PDB file of N, CA, C and O in Angstrom:
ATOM      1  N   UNK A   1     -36.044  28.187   0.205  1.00 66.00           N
ATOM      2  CA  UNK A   1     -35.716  26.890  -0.287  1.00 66.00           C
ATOM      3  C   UNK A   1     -36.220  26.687  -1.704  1.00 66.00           C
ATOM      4  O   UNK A   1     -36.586  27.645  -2.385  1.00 66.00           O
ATOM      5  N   UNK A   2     -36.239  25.352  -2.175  1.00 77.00           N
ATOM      6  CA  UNK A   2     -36.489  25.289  -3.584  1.00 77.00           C
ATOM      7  C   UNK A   2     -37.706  25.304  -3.795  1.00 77.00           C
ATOM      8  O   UNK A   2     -37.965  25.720  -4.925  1.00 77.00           O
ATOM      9  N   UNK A   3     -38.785  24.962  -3.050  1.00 76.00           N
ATOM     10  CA  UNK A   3     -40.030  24.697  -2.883  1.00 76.00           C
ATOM     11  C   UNK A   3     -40.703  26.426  -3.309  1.00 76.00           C
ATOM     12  O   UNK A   3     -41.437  26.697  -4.259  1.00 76.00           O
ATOM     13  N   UNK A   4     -40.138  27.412  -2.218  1.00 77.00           N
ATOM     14  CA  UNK A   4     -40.116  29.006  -2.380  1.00 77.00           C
ATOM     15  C   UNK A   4     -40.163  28.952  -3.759  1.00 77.00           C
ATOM     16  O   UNK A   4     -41.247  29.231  -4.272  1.00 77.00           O
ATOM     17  N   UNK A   5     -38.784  28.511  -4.835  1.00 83.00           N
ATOM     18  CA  UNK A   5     -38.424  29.137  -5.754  1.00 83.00           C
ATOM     19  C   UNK A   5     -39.034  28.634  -7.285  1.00 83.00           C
ATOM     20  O   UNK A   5     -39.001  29.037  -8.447  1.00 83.00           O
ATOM     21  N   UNK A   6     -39.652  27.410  -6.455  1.00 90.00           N
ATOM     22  CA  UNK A   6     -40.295  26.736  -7.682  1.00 90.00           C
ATOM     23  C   UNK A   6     -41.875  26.330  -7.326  1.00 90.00           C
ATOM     24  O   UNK A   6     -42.400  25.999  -6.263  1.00 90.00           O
ATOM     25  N   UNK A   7     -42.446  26.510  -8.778  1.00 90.00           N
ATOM     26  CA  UNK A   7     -43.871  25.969  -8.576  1.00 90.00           C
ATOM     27  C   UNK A   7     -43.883  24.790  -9.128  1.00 90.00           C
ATOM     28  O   UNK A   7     -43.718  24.730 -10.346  1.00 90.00           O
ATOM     29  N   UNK A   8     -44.083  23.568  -8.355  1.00 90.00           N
ATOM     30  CA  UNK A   8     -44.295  22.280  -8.986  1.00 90.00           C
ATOM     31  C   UNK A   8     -45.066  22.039 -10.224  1.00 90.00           C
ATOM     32  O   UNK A   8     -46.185  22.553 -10.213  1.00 90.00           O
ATOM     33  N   UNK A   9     -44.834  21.566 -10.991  1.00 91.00           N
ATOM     34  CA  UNK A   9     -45.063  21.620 -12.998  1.00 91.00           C
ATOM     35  C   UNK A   9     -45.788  23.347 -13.476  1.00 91.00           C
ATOM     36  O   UNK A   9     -46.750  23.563 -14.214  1.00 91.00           O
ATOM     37  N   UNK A  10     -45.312  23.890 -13.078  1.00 93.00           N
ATOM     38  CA  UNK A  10     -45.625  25.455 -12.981  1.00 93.00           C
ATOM     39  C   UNK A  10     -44.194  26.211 -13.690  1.00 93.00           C
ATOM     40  O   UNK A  10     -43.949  26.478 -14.867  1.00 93.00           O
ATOM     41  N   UNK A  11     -43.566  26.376 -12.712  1.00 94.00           N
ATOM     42  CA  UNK A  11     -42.243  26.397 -13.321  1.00 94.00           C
ATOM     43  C   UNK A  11     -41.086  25.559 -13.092  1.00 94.00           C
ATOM     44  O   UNK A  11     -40.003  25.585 -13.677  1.00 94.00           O
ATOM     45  N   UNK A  12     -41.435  24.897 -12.257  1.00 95.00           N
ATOM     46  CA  UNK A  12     -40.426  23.552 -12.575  1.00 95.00           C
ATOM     47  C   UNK A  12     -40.788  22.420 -12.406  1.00 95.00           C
ATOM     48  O   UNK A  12     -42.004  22.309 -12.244  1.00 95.00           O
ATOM     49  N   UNK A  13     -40.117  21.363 -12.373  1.00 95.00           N
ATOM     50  CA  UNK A  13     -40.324  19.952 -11.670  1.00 95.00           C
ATOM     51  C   UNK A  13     -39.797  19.741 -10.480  1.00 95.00           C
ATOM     52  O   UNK A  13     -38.593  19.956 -10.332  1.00 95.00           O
ATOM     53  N   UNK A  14     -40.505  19.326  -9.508  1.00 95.00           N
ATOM     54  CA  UNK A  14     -39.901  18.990  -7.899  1.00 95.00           C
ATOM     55  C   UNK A  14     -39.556  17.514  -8.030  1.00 95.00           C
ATOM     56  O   UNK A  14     -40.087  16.842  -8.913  1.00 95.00           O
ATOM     57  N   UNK A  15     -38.859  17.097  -7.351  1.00 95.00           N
ATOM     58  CA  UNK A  15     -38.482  15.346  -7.266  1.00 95.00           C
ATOM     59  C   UNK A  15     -38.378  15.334  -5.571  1.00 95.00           C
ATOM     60  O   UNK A  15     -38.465  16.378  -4.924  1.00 95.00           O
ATOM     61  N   UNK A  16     -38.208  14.200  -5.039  1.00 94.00           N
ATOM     62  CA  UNK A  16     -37.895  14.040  -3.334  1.00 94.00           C
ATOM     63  C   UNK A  16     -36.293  13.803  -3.600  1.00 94.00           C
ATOM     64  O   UNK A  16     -35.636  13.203  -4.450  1.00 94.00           O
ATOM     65  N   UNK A  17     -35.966  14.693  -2.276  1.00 93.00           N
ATOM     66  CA  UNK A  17     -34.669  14.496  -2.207  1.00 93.00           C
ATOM     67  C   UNK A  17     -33.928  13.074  -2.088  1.00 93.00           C
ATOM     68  O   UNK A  17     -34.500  12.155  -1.502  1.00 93.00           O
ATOM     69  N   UNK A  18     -32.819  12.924  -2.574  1.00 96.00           N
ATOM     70  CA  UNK A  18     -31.994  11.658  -2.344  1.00 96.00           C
ATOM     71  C   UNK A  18     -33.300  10.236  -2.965  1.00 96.00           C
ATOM     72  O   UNK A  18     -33.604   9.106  -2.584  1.00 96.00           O
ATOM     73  N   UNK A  19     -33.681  11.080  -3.975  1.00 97.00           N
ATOM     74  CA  UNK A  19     -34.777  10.065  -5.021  1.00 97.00           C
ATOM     75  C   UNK A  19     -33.725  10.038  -6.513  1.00 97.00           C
ATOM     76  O   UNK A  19     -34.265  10.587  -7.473  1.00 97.00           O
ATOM     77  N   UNK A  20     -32.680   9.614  -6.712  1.00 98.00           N
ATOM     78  CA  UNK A  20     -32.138   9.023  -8.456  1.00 98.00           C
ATOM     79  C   UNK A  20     -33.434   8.795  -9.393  1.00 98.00           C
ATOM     80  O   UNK A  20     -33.833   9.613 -10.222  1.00 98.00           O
ATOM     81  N   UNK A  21     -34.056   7.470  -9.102  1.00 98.00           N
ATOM     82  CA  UNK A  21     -35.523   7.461  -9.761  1.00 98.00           C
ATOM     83  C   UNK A  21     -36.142   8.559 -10.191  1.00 98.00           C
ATOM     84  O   UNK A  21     -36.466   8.699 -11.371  1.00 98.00           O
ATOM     85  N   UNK A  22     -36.373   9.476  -9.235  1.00 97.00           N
ATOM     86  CA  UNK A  22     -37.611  10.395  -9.433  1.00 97.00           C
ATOM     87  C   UNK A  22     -36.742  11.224 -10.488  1.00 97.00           C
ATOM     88  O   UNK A  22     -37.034  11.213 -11.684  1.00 97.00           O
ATOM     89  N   UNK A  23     -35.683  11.927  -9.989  1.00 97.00           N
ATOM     90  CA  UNK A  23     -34.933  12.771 -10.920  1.00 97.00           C
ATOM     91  C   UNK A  23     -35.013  12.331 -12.054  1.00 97.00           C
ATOM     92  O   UNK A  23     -35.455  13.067 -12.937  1.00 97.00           O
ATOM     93  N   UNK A  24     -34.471  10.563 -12.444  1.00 98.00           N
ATOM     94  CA  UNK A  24     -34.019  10.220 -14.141  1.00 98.00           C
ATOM     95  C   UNK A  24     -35.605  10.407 -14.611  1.00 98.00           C
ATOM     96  O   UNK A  24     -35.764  10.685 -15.799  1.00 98.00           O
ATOM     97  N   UNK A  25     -36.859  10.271 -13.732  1.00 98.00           N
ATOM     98  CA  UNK A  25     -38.035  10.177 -14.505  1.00 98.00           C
ATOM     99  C   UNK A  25     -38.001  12.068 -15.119  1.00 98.00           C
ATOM    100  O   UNK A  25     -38.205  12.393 -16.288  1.00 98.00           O
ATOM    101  N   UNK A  26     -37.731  12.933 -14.108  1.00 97.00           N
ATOM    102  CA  UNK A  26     -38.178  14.247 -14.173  1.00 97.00           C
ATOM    103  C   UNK A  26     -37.539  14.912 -15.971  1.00 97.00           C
ATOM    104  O   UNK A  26     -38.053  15.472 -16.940  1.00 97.00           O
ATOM    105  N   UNK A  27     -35.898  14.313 -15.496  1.00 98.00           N
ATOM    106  CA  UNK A  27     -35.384  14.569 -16.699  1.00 98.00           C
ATOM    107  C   UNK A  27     -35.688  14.336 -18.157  1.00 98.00           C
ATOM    108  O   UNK A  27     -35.680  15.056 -19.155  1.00 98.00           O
ATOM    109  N   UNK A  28     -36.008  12.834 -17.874  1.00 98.00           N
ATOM    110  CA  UNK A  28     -36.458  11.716 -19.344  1.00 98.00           C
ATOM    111  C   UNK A  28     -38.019  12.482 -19.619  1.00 98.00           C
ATOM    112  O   UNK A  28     -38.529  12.187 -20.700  1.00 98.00           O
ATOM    113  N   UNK A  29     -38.735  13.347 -18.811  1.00 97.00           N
ATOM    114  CA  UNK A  29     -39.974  13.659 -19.191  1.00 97.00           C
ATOM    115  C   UNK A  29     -39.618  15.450 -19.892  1.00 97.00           C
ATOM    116  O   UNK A  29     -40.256  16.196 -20.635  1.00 97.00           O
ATOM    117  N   UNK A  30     -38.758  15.519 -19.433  1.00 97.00           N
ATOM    118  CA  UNK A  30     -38.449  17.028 -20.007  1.00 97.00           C
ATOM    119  C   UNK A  30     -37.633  17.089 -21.472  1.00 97.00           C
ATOM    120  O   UNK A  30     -37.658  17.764 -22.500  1.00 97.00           O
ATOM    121  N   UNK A  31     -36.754  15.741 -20.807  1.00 97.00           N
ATOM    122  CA  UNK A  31     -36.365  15.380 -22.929  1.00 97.00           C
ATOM    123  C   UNK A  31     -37.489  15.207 -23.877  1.00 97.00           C
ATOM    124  O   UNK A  31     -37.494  15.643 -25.028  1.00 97.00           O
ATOM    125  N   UNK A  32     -38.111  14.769 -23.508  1.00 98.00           N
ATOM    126  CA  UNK A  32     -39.047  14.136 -24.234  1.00 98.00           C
ATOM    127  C   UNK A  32     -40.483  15.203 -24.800  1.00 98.00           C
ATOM    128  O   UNK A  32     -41.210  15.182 -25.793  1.00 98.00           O
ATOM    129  N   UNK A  33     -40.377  16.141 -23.478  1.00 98.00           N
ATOM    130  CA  UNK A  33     -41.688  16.947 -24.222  1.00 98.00           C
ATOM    131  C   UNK A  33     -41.241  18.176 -23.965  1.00 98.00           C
ATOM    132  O   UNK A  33     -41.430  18.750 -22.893  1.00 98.00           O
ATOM    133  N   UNK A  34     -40.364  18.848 -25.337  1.00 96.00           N
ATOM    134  CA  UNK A  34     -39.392  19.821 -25.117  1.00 96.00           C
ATOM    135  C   UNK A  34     -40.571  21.272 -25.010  1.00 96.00           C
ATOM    136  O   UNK A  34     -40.122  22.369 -24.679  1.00 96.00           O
ATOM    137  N   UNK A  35     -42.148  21.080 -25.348  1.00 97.00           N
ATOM    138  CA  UNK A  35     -42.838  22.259 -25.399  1.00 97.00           C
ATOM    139  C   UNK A  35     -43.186  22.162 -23.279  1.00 97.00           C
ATOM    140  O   UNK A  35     -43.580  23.104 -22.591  1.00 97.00           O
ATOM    141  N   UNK A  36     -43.034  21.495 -23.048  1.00 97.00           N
ATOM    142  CA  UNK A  36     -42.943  21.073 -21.433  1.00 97.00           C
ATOM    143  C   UNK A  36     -41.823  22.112 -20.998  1.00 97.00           C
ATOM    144  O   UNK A  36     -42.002  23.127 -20.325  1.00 97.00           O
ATOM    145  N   UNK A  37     -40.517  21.597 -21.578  1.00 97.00           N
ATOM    146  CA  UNK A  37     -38.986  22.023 -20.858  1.00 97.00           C
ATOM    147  C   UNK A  37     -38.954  23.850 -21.173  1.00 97.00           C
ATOM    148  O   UNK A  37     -38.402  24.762 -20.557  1.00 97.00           O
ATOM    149  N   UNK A  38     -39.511  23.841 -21.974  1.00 97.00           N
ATOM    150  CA  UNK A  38     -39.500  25.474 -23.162  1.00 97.00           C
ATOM    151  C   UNK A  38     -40.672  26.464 -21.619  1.00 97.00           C
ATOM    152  O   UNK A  38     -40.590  27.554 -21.052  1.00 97.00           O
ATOM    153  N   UNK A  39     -41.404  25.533 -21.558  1.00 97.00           N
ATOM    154  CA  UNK A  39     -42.769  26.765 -20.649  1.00 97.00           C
ATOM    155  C   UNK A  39     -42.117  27.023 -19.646  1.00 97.00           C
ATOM    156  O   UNK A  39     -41.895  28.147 -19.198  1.00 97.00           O
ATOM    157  N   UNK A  40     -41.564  25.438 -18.982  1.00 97.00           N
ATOM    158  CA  UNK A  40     -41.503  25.626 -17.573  1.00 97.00           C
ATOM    159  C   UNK A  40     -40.127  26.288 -17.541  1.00 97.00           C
ATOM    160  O   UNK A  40     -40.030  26.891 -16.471  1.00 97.00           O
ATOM    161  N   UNK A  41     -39.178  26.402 -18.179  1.00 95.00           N
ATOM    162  CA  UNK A  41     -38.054  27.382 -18.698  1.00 95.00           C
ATOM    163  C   UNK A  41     -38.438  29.095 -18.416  1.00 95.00           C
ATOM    164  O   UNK A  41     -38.031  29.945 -17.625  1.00 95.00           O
ATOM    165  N   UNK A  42     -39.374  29.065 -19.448  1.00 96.00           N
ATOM    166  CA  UNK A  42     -39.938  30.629 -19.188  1.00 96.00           C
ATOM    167  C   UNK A  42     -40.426  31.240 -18.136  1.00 96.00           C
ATOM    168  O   UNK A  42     -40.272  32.382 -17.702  1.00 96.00           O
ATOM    169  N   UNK A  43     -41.084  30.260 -17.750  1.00 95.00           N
ATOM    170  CA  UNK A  43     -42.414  30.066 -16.575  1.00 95.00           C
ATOM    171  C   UNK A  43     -41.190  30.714 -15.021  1.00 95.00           C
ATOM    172  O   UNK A  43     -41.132  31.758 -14.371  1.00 95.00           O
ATOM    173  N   UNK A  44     -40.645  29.791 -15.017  1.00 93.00           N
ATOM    174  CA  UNK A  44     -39.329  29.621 -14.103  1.00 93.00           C
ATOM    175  C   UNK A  44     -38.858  30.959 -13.821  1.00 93.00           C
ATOM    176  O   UNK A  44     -38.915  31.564 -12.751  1.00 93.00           O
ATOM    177  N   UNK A  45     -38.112  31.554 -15.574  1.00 93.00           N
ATOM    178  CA  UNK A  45     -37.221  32.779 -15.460  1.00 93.00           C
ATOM    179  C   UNK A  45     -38.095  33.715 -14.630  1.00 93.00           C
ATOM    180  O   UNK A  45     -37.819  34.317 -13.592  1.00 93.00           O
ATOM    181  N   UNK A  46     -39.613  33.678 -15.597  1.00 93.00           N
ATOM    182  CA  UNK A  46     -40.431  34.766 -15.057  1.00 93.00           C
ATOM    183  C   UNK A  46     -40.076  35.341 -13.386  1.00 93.00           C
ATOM    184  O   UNK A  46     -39.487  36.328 -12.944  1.00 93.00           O
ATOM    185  N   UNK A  47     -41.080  33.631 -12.486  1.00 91.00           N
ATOM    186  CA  UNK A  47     -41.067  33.696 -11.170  1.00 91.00           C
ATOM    187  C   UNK A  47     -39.583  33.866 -10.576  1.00 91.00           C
ATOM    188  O   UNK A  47     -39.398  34.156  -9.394  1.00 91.00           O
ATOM    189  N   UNK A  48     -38.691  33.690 -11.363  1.00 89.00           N
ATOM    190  CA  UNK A  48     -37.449  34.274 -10.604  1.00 89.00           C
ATOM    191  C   UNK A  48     -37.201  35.700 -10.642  1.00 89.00           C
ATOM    192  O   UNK A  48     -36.714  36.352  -9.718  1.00 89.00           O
ATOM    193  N   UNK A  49     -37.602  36.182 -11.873  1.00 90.00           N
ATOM    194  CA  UNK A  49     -37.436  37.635 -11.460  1.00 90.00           C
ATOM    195  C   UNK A  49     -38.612  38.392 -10.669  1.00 90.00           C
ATOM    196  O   UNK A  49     -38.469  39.176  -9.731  1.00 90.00           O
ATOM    197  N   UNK A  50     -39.477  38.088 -11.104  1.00 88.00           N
ATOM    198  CA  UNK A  50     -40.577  38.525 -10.048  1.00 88.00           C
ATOM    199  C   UNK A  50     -40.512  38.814  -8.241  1.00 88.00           C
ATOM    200  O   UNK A  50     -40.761  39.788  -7.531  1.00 88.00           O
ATOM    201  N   UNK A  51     -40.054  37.446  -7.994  1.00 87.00           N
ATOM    202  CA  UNK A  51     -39.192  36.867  -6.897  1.00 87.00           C
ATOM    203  C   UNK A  51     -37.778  37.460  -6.081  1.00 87.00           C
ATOM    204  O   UNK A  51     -37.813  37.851  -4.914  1.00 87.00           O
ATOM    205  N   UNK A  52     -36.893  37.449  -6.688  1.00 84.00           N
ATOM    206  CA  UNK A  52     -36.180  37.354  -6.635  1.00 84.00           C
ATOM    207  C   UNK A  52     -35.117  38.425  -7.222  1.00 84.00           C
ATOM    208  O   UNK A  52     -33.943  38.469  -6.853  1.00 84.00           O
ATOM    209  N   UNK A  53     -35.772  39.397  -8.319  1.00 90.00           N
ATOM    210  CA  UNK A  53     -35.028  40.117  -9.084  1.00 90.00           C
ATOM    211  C   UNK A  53     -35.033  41.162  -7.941  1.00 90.00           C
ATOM    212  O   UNK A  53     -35.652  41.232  -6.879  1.00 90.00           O
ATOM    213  N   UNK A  54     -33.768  42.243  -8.781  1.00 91.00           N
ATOM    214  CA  UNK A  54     -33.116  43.882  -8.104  1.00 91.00           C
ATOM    215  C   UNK A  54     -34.574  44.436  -7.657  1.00 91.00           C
ATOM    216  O   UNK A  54     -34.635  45.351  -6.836  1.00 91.00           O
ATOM    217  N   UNK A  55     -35.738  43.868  -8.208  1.00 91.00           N
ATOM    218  CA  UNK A  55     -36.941  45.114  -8.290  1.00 91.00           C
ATOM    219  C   UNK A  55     -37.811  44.424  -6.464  1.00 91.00           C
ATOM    220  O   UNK A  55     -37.907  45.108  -5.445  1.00 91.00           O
ATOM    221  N   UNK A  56     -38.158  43.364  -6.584  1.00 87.00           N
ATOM    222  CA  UNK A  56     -38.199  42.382  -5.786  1.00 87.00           C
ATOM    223  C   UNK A  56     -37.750  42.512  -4.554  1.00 87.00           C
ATOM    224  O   UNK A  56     -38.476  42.593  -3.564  1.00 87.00           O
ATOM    225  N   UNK A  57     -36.281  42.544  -4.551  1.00 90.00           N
ATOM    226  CA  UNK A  57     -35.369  42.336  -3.324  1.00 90.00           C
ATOM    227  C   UNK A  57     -35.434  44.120  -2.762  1.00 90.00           C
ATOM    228  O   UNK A  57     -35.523  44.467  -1.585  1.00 90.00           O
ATOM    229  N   UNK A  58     -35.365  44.991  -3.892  1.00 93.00           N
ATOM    230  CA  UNK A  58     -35.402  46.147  -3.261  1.00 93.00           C
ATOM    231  C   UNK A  58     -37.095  46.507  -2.558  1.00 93.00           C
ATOM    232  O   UNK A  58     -37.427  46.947  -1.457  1.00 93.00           O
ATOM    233  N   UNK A  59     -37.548  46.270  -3.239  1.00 92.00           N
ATOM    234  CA  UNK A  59     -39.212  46.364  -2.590  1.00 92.00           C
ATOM    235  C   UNK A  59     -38.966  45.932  -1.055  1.00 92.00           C
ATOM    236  O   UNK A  59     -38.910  46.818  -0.203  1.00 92.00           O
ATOM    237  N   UNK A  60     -38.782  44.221  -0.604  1.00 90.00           N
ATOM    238  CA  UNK A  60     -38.534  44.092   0.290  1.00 90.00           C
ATOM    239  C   UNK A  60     -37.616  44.571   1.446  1.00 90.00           C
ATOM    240  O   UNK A  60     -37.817  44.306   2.632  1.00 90.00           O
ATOM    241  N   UNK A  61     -36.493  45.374   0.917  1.00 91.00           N
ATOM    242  CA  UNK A  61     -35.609  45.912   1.685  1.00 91.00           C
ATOM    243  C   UNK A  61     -36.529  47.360   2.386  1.00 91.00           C
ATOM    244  O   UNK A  61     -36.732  47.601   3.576  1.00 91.00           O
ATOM    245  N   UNK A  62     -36.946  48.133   1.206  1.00 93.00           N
ATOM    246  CA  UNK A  62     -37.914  48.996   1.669  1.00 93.00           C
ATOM    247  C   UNK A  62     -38.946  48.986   2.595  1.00 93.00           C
ATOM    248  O   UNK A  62     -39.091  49.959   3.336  1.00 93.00           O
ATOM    249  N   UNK A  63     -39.818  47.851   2.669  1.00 93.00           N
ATOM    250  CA  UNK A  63     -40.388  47.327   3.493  1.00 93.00           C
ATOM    251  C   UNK A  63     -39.697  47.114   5.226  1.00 93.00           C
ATOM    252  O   UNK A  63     -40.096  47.449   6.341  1.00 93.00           O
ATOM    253  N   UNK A  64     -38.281  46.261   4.618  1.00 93.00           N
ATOM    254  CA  UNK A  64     -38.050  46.073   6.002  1.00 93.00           C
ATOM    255  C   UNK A  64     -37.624  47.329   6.941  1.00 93.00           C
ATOM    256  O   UNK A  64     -37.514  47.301   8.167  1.00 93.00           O
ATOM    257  N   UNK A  65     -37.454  48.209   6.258  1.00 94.00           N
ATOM    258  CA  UNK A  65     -36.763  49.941   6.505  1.00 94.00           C
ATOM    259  C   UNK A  65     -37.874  50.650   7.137  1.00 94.00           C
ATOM    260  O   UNK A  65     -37.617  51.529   7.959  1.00 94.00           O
ATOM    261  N   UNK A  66     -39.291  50.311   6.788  1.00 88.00           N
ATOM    262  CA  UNK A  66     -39.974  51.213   6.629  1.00 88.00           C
ATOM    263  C   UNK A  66     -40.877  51.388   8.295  1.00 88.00           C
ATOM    264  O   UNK A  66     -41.703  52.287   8.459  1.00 88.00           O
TER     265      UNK A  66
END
């Protein structure tokens, strides 16, 4: 889930679901402090490939084989 894929102000922003509010705040705070939007951008790609990348998914496949 998203929770898995994200670290709350780590690499991303979490909001509660079916929250408008929380989202327009999450957004209006990421316009606003673009050295914020820039980390958690990077921050993000990182833990996705880490996560999630060919290197990642094959590790785990190996694992489950093994």
């Amino acid at each position: 889930g998203v929770r898995e894929a994200v670290a709350a102000d780590v690499s991303g922003l979490l909001v509660e679901p079916n929250n408008p509010s929380a989202l327009a705040a999450a957004i209006l705070r990421l316009g606003r402090d673009t050295a914020l939007a820039h980390r958690l951008g990077f921050q993000g790609q990182d833990r996705a490939m880490r996560q999630f990348g060919w290197q990642a998914r094959a590790a785990a496949y190996q694992r489950l084989l093994a």
